Each structure stands twice: as C-alpha cells, then as structure tokens.
mmCIF file of C-alpha atoms in Angstrom:
data_model
loop_
_atom_site.group_PDB
_atom_site.id
_atom_site.type_symbol
_atom_site.label_atom_id
_atom_site.label_comp_id
_atom_site.label_asym_id
_atom_site.label_seq_id
_atom_site.Cartn_x
_atom_site.Cartn_y
_atom_site.Cartn_z
ATOM 1 C CA MET H 11 28.271 32.728 -62.432
ATOM 2 C CA ARG H 12 28.820 36.453 -62.001
ATOM 3 C CA GLN H 13 25.575 36.791 -60.051
ATOM 4 C CA MET H 14 26.834 34.660 -57.170
ATOM 5 C CA PRO H 15 29.511 37.092 -55.941
ATOM 6 C CA ALA H 16 27.063 39.981 -56.182
ATOM 7 C CA LEU H 17 24.436 37.973 -54.314
ATOM 8 C CA ALA H 18 26.943 36.938 -51.654
ATOM 9 C CA THR H 19 28.029 40.566 -51.270
ATOM 10 C CA ALA H 20 24.405 41.705 -50.948
ATOM 11 C CA ILE H 21 23.703 39.097 -48.274
ATOM 12 C CA PHE H 22 26.859 40.063 -46.379
ATOM 13 C CA LEU H 23 25.973 43.769 -46.481
ATOM 14 C CA ALA H 24 22.376 43.148 -45.416
ATOM 15 C CA THR H 25 23.600 41.056 -42.499
ATOM 16 C CA ALA H 26 26.174 43.657 -41.479
ATOM 17 C CA VAL H 27 23.633 46.478 -41.605
ATOM 18 C CA ALA H 28 21.114 44.516 -39.536
ATOM 19 C CA GLN H 29 23.660 43.776 -36.800
ATOM 20 C CA GLU H 30 22.685 44.310 -33.212
ATOM 21 C CA ALA H 31 24.500 47.036 -31.358
ATOM 22 C CA SER H 32 27.335 45.942 -29.130
ATOM 23 C CA ALA H 33 26.295 45.870 -25.498
ATOM 24 C CA ILE H 34 28.964 47.939 -23.853
ATOM 25 C CA GLU H 35 29.772 48.266 -20.177
ATOM 26 C CA PRO H 36 32.124 51.255 -20.226
ATOM 27 C CA GLU H 37 34.923 51.336 -17.713
ATOM 28 C CA ALA H 38 37.455 54.150 -17.498
ATOM 29 C CA GLY H 39 40.970 53.260 -18.501
ATOM 30 C CA PRO H 40 44.207 55.116 -17.844
ATOM 31 C CA PRO H 41 43.878 58.716 -19.064
ATOM 32 C CA VAL H 42 45.667 59.458 -22.336
ATOM 33 C CA ALA H 43 46.067 63.077 -23.446
ATOM 34 C CA VAL H 44 44.303 63.856 -26.717
ATOM 35 C CA ALA H 45 46.374 65.065 -29.649
ATOM 36 C CA SER H 46 46.375 68.439 -31.314
ATOM 37 C CA VAL H 47 45.104 67.972 -34.899
ATOM 38 C CA THR H 48 43.554 70.540 -37.202
ATOM 39 C CA VAL H 49 40.052 69.749 -38.487
ATOM 40 C CA GLN H 50 37.259 72.038 -39.726
ATOM 41 C CA ASP H 51 33.832 73.124 -38.675
ATOM 42 C CA LEU H 52 31.102 73.019 -41.325
ATOM 43 C CA ASP H 53 31.866 76.602 -42.333
ATOM 44 C CA GLY H 54 35.408 75.548 -43.274
ATOM 45 C CA VAL H 55 36.990 77.288 -40.273
ATOM 46 C CA GLU H 56 39.983 75.405 -38.877
ATOM 47 C CA VAL H 57 39.552 73.966 -35.380
ATOM 48 C CA ASP H 58 42.187 72.385 -33.165
ATOM 49 C CA LEU H 59 40.517 69.153 -32.071
ATOM 50 C CA LYS H 60 42.418 69.193 -28.783
ATOM 51 C CA ASP H 61 40.917 72.609 -27.977
ATOM 52 C CA ALA H 62 37.431 71.330 -28.876
ATOM 53 C CA LEU H 63 37.909 68.410 -26.483
ATOM 54 C CA THR H 64 39.494 70.310 -23.594
ATOM 55 C CA THR H 65 36.551 72.399 -22.445
ATOM 56 C CA GLY H 66 35.999 71.275 -18.864
ATOM 57 C CA GLU H 67 33.092 69.140 -20.071
ATOM 58 C CA ILE H 68 33.065 65.415 -20.684
ATOM 59 C CA VAL H 69 32.964 64.896 -24.441
ATOM 60 C CA VAL H 70 31.717 61.812 -26.252
ATOM 61 C CA LEU H 71 33.493 62.048 -29.622
ATOM 62 C CA ASN H 72 32.228 59.884 -32.461
ATOM 63 C CA PHE H 73 34.257 59.348 -35.655
ATOM 64 C CA TRP H 74 31.926 58.561 -38.581
ATOM 65 C CA ALA H 75 31.307 58.868 -42.331
ATOM 66 C CA THR H 76 28.233 59.182 -44.559
ATOM 67 C CA TRP H 77 29.056 55.892 -46.322
ATOM 68 C CA CYS H 78 29.308 53.944 -43.027
ATOM 69 C CA ALA H 79 26.168 51.826 -42.443
ATOM 70 C CA PRO H 80 26.892 51.157 -38.745
ATOM 71 C CA CYS H 81 27.452 54.899 -38.275
ATOM 72 C CA LYS H 82 23.971 55.535 -39.639
ATOM 73 C CA GLN H 83 22.487 53.075 -37.122
ATOM 74 C CA GLU H 84 24.518 54.430 -34.227
ATOM 75 C CA MET H 85 23.932 58.165 -34.715
ATOM 76 C CA PRO H 86 20.363 58.250 -33.276
ATOM 77 C CA THR H 87 21.663 56.668 -30.050
ATOM 78 C CA LEU H 88 24.291 59.398 -29.782
ATOM 79 C CA ALA H 89 21.575 62.018 -30.336
ATOM 80 C CA ALA H 90 19.536 60.415 -27.539
ATOM 81 C CA LEU H 91 22.588 60.469 -25.253
ATOM 82 C CA ASP H 92 23.127 64.143 -26.034
ATOM 83 C CA GLU H 93 19.516 64.860 -25.024
ATOM 84 C CA ILE H 94 19.864 62.883 -21.781
ATOM 85 C CA PHE H 95 22.829 65.029 -20.725
ATOM 86 C CA GLU H 96 21.733 68.371 -22.162
ATOM 87 C CA GLY H 97 23.032 71.134 -19.901
ATOM 88 C CA ARG H 98 24.688 68.671 -17.495
ATOM 89 C CA GLY H 99 28.374 68.838 -18.456
ATOM 90 C CA VAL H 100 28.443 66.060 -21.049
ATOM 91 C CA ARG H 101 28.241 66.766 -24.753
ATOM 92 C CA VAL H 102 28.356 64.678 -27.892
ATOM 93 C CA LEU H 103 30.628 65.843 -30.680
ATOM 94 C CA THR H 104 30.862 64.117 -34.039
ATOM 95 C CA LEU H 105 33.779 64.139 -36.454
ATOM 96 C CA ALA H 106 32.992 63.227 -40.051
ATOM 97 C CA MET H 107 35.960 61.535 -41.694
ATOM 98 C CA ASP H 108 34.493 61.999 -45.100
ATOM 99 C CA ARG H 109 35.127 63.830 -48.351
ATOM 100 C CA ALA H 110 31.440 64.773 -48.556
ATOM 101 C CA GLY H 111 30.724 68.462 -48.238
ATOM 102 C CA PRO H 112 28.913 70.239 -45.414
ATOM 103 C CA ALA H 113 25.501 70.005 -47.116
ATOM 104 C CA ALA H 114 25.801 66.216 -47.429
ATOM 105 C CA LEU H 115 26.934 65.903 -43.808
ATOM 106 C CA ARG H 116 23.986 67.978 -42.591
ATOM 107 C CA ALA H 117 21.593 65.970 -44.808
ATOM 108 C CA PHE H 118 22.937 62.702 -43.356
ATOM 109 C CA MET H 119 22.339 63.936 -39.802
ATOM 110 C CA ALA H 120 18.830 65.135 -40.677
ATOM 111 C CA GLU H 121 18.024 61.781 -42.304
ATOM 112 C CA VAL H 122 19.005 59.855 -39.167
ATOM 113 C CA GLY H 123 17.341 62.269 -36.750
ATOM 114 C CA ALA H 124 20.564 63.618 -35.279
ATOM 115 C CA GLU H 125 20.605 67.131 -36.722
ATOM 116 C CA ARG H 126 21.214 68.684 -33.284
ATOM 117 C CA LEU H 127 24.605 67.022 -32.900
ATOM 118 C CA ALA H 128 27.702 69.162 -33.402
ATOM 119 C CA ILE H 129 29.722 68.185 -36.473
ATOM 120 C CA LEU H 130 33.390 68.685 -37.167
ATOM 121 C CA HIS H 131 34.846 67.634 -40.512
ATOM 122 C CA ASP H 132 38.129 65.954 -41.427
ATOM 123 C CA PRO H 133 38.113 65.449 -45.212
ATOM 124 C CA ARG H 134 41.899 64.763 -45.198
ATOM 125 C CA MET H 135 41.607 62.056 -42.479
ATOM 126 C CA ALA H 136 44.298 63.881 -40.478
ATOM 127 C CA VAL H 137 43.054 62.367 -37.201
ATOM 128 C CA SER H 138 43.565 58.781 -38.374
ATOM 129 C CA GLY H 139 47.096 58.465 -37.005
ATOM 130 C CA PRO H 140 47.070 60.617 -33.869
ATOM 131 C CA TYR H 141 43.685 59.259 -32.743
ATOM 132 C CA ALA H 142 44.270 55.663 -33.938
ATOM 133 C CA VAL H 143 41.133 55.617 -36.065
ATOM 134 C CA ARG H 144 41.495 52.386 -38.016
ATOM 135 C CA GLY H 145 37.831 51.815 -38.868
ATOM 136 C CA LEU H 146 34.435 53.409 -38.350
ATOM 137 C CA PRO H 147 32.590 54.061 -36.212
ATOM 138 C CA ILE H 148 34.873 54.710 -33.271
ATOM 139 C CA THR H 149 33.731 56.590 -30.194
ATOM 140 C CA ILE H 150 35.949 57.924 -27.444
ATOM 141 C CA VAL H 151 35.077 59.562 -24.134
ATOM 142 C CA VAL H 152 37.250 62.498 -23.120
ATOM 143 C CA ASP H 153 37.294 63.844 -19.573
ATOM 144 C CA GLY H 154 37.125 67.565 -18.817
ATOM 145 C CA SER H 155 40.915 67.847 -18.823
ATOM 146 C CA GLY H 156 41.302 66.545 -22.370
ATOM 147 C CA ASN H 157 42.199 62.934 -21.618
ATOM 148 C CA GLU H 158 40.732 59.967 -23.431
ATOM 149 C CA VAL H 159 39.381 57.638 -20.754
ATOM 150 C CA PHE H 160 37.315 55.196 -22.820
ATOM 151 C CA ARG H 161 37.214 53.940 -26.421
ATOM 152 C CA HIS H 162 34.838 51.693 -28.327
ATOM 153 C CA ALA H 163 35.250 50.531 -31.926
ATOM 154 C CA GLY H 164 32.129 49.474 -33.794
ATOM 155 C CA PHE H 165 28.416 50.025 -33.536
ATOM 156 C CA ALA H 166 26.990 50.511 -30.051
ATOM 157 C CA ASP H 167 23.874 51.889 -28.433
ATOM 158 C CA TRP H 168 25.149 54.964 -26.586
ATOM 159 C CA SER H 169 21.877 55.714 -24.788
ATOM 160 C CA THR H 170 21.810 52.608 -22.570
ATOM 161 C CA PRO H 171 21.624 52.784 -18.763
ATOM 162 C CA ALA H 172 25.193 51.415 -18.527
ATOM 163 C CA VAL H 173 26.593 54.264 -20.630
ATOM 164 C CA VAL H 174 24.528 56.850 -18.731
ATOM 165 C CA ARG H 175 25.795 55.478 -15.381
ATOM 166 C CA PHE H 176 29.382 55.566 -16.650
ATOM 167 C CA LEU H 177 29.108 59.205 -17.739
ATOM 168 C CA GLU H 178 27.340 60.185 -14.511
ATOM 169 C CA GLY H 179 30.226 58.579 -12.622
ATOM 170 C CA LEU H 180 32.717 60.669 -14.576
ATOM 171 C CA LEU H 181 30.697 63.775 -13.768
ATOM 172 C CA GLU H 182 30.764 62.893 -10.044
ATOM 173 C CA GLN H 183 34.538 62.392 -10.159
ATOM 174 C CA ALA H 184 34.998 65.780 -11.829
ATOM 175 C CA ALA H 185 32.874 67.613 -9.242
#
C-alpha cells in the first residue's frame, strides 16, 4: 500500500518535469516601478536589486532555485536569449532564491549550459514580498527606467521569435 503514493508522486513529478514550455506572446503592461531590496552577488557583496535593474538597459530578470525542475528546463532558453541580444541593450539577469551556496549555484548553471548568465543570490527570500514571487520560476521584463513592464509565472521558452520581437519593440521605444 505504501508504494502507491510514492509511485503516484513519481508519475506526477515525471509529468511535471516533461511539461512543454508555455507559449508566451509578451505584451507590455502598465509600468510598475521595481522595489529596492538588498540581495547579494556570488561574492557575498550586497546589491540593491533596484540599482541592478535600473541601468538604462532592458533587463529580463528570472527568479529561480536549484531545486526547481522547471527552472532547470527554462535556463538554457534564457541563455539563448542573452546570446541573441548580446551587446544590444538587453541583458538577462538571474536571481537564485535558494539557500545553496555560490559553488552550487555556479554548478547548476554549468550543468544546464547557462554559465554565462549573471547570478544574484537571495538566500533569505527577501524579494518574495516586494516582487510578488509566489512560485518559481517567475520572469519579469524591466525597461531601462526600472519599471516592470511584463511578467510570466511558470516555465517558458524565452528564445522564441515572439519574445525576441517583444524585446526588440521595447528597444525601439527606448531609442
């Protein structure tokens, strides 16, 4: 009898991990100023997230964790997006909401082929409230002025033509 719940759990997890990415058609919403919250870089230096997001560039910020299966699937698409826009005013920034240390975070990124992505770390989950992070993964798009203009909860392919067009449109508006 005890094997049935374990089997049901295994089937559920296998199904969840094998899920298809959400097809997203991003559309800018009303701009909402990002909050000032202290997180860390991987050297343990404190960083004001608002300052990291208010750089004049468009930032695609992904909230993730090493234990999050959809995050593991999604990260290579974020790395591909970062390559598409390299040097063009759009950057991908990741924020690990995880108690794992810097070595484990770097190892996770290397394992999924996303070692080039910038990583910030929030082991205290301080961003949960101010950024309304209720589950993982969550990805937001922040304009060059530090305003959230798009949000997606759940696994998505961030390197699709629709996402690229959306970000190119934001770049055109900022020019």
